[in-house]
Short mmCIF file of C-alpha atoms and ligand atoms in Angstrom, two decimals:
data_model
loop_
_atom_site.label_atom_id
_atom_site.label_comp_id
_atom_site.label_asym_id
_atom_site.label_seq_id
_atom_site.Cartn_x
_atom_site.Cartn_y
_atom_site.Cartn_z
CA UNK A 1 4.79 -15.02 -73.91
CA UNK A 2 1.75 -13.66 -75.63
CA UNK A 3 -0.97 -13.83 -73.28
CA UNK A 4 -3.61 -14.36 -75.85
CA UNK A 5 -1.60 -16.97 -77.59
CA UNK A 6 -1.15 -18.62 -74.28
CA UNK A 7 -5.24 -18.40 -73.56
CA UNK A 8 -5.43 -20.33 -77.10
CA UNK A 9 -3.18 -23.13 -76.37
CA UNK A 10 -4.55 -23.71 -72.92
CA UNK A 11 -7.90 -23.68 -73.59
CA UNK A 12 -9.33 -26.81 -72.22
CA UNK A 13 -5.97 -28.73 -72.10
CA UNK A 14 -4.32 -30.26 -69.36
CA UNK A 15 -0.66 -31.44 -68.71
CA UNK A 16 0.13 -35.32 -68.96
CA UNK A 17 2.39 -35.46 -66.60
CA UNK A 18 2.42 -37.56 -62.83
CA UNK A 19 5.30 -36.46 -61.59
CA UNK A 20 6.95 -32.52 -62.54
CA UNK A 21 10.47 -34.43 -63.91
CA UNK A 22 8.03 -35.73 -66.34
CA UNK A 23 7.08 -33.00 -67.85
CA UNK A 24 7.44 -31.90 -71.71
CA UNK A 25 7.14 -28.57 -73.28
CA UNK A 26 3.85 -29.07 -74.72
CA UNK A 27 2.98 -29.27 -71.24
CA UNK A 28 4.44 -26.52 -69.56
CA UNK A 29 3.16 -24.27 -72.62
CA UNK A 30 -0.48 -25.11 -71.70
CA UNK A 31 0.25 -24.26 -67.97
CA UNK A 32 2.03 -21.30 -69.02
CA UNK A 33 -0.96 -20.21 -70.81
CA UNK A 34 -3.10 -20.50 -68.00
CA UNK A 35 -1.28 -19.31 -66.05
CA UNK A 36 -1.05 -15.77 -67.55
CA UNK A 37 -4.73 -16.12 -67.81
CA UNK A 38 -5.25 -16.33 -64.07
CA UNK A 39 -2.43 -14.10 -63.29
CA UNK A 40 -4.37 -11.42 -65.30
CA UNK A 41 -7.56 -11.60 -62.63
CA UNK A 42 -4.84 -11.25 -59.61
CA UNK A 43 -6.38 -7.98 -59.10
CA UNK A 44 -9.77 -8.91 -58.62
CA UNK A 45 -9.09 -11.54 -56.69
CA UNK A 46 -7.35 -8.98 -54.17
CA UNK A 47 -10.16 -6.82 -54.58
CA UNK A 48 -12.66 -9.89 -53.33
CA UNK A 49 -10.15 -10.63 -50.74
CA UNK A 50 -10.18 -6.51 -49.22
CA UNK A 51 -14.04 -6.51 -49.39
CA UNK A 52 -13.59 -9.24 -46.47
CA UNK A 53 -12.66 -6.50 -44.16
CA UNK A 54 -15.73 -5.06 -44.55
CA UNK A 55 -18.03 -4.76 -40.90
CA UNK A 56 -15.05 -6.42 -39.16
CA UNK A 57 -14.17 -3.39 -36.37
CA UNK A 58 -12.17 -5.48 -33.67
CA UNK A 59 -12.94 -2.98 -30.63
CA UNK A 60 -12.21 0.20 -33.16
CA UNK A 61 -13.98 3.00 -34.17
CA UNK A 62 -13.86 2.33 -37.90
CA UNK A 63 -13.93 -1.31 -39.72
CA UNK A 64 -11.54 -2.48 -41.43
CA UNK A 65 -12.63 -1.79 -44.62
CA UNK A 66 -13.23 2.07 -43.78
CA UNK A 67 -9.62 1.62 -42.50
CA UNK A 68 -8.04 0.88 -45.39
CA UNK A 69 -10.07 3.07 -47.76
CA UNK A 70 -9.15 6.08 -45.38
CA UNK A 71 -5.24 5.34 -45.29
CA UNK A 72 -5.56 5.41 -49.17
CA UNK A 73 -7.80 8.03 -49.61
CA UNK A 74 -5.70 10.39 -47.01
CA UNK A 75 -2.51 9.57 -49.26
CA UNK A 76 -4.04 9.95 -52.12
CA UNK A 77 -5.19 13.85 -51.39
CA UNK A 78 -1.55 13.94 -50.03
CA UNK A 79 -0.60 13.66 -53.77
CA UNK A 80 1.03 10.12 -53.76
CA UNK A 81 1.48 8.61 -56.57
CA UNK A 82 -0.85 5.53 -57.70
CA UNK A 83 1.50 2.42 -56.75
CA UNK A 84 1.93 3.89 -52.96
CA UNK A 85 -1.76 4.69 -52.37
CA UNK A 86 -2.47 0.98 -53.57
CA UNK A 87 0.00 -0.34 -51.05
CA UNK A 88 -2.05 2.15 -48.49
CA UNK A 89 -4.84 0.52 -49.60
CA UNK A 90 -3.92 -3.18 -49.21
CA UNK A 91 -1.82 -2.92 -45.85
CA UNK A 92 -3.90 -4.19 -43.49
CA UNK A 93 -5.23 -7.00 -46.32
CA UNK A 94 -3.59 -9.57 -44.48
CA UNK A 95 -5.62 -8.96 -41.15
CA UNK A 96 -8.12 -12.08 -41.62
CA UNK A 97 -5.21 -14.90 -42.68
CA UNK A 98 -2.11 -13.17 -40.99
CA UNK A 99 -3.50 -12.51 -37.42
CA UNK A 100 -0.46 -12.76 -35.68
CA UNK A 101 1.86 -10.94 -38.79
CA UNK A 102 -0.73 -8.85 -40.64
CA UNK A 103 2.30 -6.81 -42.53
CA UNK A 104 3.86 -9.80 -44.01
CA UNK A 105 1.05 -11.33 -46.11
CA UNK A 106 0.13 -7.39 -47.64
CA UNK A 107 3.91 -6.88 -48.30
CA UNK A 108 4.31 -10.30 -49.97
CA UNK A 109 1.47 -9.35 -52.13
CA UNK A 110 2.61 -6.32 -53.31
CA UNK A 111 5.78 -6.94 -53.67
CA UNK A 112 6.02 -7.60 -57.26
CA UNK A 113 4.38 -4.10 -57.99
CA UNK A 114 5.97 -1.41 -55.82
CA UNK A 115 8.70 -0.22 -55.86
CA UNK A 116 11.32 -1.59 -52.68
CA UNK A 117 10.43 1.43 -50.42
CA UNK A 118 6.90 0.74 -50.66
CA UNK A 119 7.47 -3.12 -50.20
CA UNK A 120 9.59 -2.02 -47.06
CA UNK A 121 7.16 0.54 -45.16
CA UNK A 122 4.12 -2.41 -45.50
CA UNK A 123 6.47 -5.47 -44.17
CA UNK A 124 7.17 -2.70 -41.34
CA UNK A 125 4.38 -0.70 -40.61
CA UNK A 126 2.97 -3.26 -37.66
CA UNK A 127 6.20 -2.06 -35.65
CA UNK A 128 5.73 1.65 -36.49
CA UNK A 129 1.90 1.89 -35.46
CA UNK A 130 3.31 0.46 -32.28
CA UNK A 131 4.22 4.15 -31.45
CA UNK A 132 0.72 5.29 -30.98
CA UNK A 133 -0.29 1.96 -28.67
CA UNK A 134 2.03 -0.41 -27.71
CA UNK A 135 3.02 1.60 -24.08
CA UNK A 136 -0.74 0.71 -23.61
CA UNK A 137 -0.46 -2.83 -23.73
CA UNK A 138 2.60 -3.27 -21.44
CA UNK A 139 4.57 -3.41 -24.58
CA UNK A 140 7.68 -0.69 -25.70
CA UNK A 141 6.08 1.94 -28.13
CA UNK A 142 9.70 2.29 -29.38
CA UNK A 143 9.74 -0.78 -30.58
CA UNK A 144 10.48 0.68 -34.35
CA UNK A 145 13.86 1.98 -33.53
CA UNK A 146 15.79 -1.62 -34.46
CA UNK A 147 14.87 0.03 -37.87
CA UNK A 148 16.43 3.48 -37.07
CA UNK A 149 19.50 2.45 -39.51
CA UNK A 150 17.44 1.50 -42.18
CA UNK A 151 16.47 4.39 -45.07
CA UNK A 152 13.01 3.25 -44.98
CA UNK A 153 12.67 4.38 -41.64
CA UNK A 154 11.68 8.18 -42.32
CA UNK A 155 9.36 6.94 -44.62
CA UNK A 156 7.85 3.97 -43.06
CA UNK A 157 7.56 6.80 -39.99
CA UNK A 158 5.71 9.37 -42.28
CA UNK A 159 3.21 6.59 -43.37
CA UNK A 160 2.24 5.63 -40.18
CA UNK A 161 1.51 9.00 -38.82
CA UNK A 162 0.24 10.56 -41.97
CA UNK A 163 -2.07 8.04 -43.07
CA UNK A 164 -2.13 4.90 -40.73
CA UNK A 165 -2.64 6.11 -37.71
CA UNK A 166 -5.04 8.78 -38.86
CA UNK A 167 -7.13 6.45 -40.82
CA UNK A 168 -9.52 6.12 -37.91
CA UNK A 169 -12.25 8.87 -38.27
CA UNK A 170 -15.98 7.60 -38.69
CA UNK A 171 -16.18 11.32 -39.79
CA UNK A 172 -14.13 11.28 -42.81
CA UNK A 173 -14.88 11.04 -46.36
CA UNK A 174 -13.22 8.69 -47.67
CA UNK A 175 -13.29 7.41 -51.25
CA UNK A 176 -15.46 4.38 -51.83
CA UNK A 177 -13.54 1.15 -52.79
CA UNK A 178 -14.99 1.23 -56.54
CA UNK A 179 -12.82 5.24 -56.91
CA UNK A 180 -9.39 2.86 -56.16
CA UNK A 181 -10.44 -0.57 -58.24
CA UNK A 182 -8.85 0.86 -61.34
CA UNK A 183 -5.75 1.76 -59.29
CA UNK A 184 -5.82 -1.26 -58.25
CA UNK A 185 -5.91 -3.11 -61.82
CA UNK A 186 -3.20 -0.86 -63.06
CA UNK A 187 -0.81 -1.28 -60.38
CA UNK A 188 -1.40 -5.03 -60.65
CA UNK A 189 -1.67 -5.21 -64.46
CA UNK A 190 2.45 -5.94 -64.71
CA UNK A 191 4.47 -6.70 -61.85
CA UNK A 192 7.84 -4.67 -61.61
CA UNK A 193 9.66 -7.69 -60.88
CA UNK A 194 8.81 -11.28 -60.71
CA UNK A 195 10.96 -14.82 -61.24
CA UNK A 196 7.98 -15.89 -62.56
CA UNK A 197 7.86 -13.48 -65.65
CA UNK A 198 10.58 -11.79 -67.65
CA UNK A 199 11.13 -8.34 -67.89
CA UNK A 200 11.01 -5.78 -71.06
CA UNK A 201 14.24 -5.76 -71.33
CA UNK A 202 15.38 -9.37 -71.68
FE1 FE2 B 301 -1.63 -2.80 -39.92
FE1 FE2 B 302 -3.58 0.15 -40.72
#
């Protein structure tokens, strides 16, 4: 659907209906166009979302923020390409609503617009980091190898000690959020795959 069109149709309309089974295609055409209008800002909203790491250090030597920025920045100079440093950036988004399964609310939201490898080291990197720390906390640093069949598990390693686990240096100049915002749009511009939109090709 033609986003603009969609804009124009919604604009200031509202479906009739009380219940979904009541629903007509005039309808679902004006929630379809806002829809694509609000899906278009899904980067920003992100965006607001990472800022809320900001000051929040937990007990480390870096916030959260300067965590994130650091992982990205550090695979960006590696020479990764723009849809894995934006999953670098984002992978620790889910610290302030997913406290007890951080990985999971950063890998749902990227998942539309990385590629499955990308998707897979974020869902998994909580159980990798666990190499550096977990024997600290009574807990088995090893913890990662239930993954060792998977082939994401190289990779998923190679993030972690690459960029995660190195991403905590009050020294280092990182890139300021505003260098990875337009990454950020990109990346999010057109997910790879969604059931909510259809691809090029159909
Ligand atoms: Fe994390
Ligand atoms: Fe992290």
């Amino acid at each position: 659907m033609d986003i603009k069109t969609g804009q124009m149709k919604s604009a200031g309309k509202s479906a009739k209906f009380r219940e979904m089974k009541e629903g007509t295609a005039e309808d679902w055409a004006i929630i379809q166009g806002h829809y694509m209008e609000f899906a278009s800002d899904v980067a920003d909203r992100v965006l607001t979302h990472l800022k809320l790491l900001e000051g929040d250090f937990g007990g480390f030597p870096v916030c959260r923020l300067e965590h994130s920025l650091q992982t990205a920045t550090r695979a960006h100079r590696d020479g990764r390409g723009e849809r894995y440093v934006v999953m670098a950036l984002l992978h620790d988004i889910g610290d302030t609503l997913g406290t007890y399964n951080h990985p999971d609310v950063a890998a749902a939201i990227i998942k539309p617009f990385v590629t499955e490898e990308e998707h897979w080291i974020c869902q998994h990197h909580g159980a990798f980091q666990g190499y550096y720390f977990f024997h600290f906390l009574g807990m088995d640093k090893d913890i990662r190898e239930q993954f060792r069949d998977s082939p994401y598990f190289d990779a998923c390693a190679e993030f972690c000690e690459k960029y995660d686990q190195a991403a905590f240096d009050p020294d280092y100049d990182s890139e300021p959020l505003e260098f990875f915002e337009p990454m950020v749009r990109r990346v999010m511009a057109k997910p790879l795959s969604s059931m909510y939109v259809e691809d090029d090709a159909a």
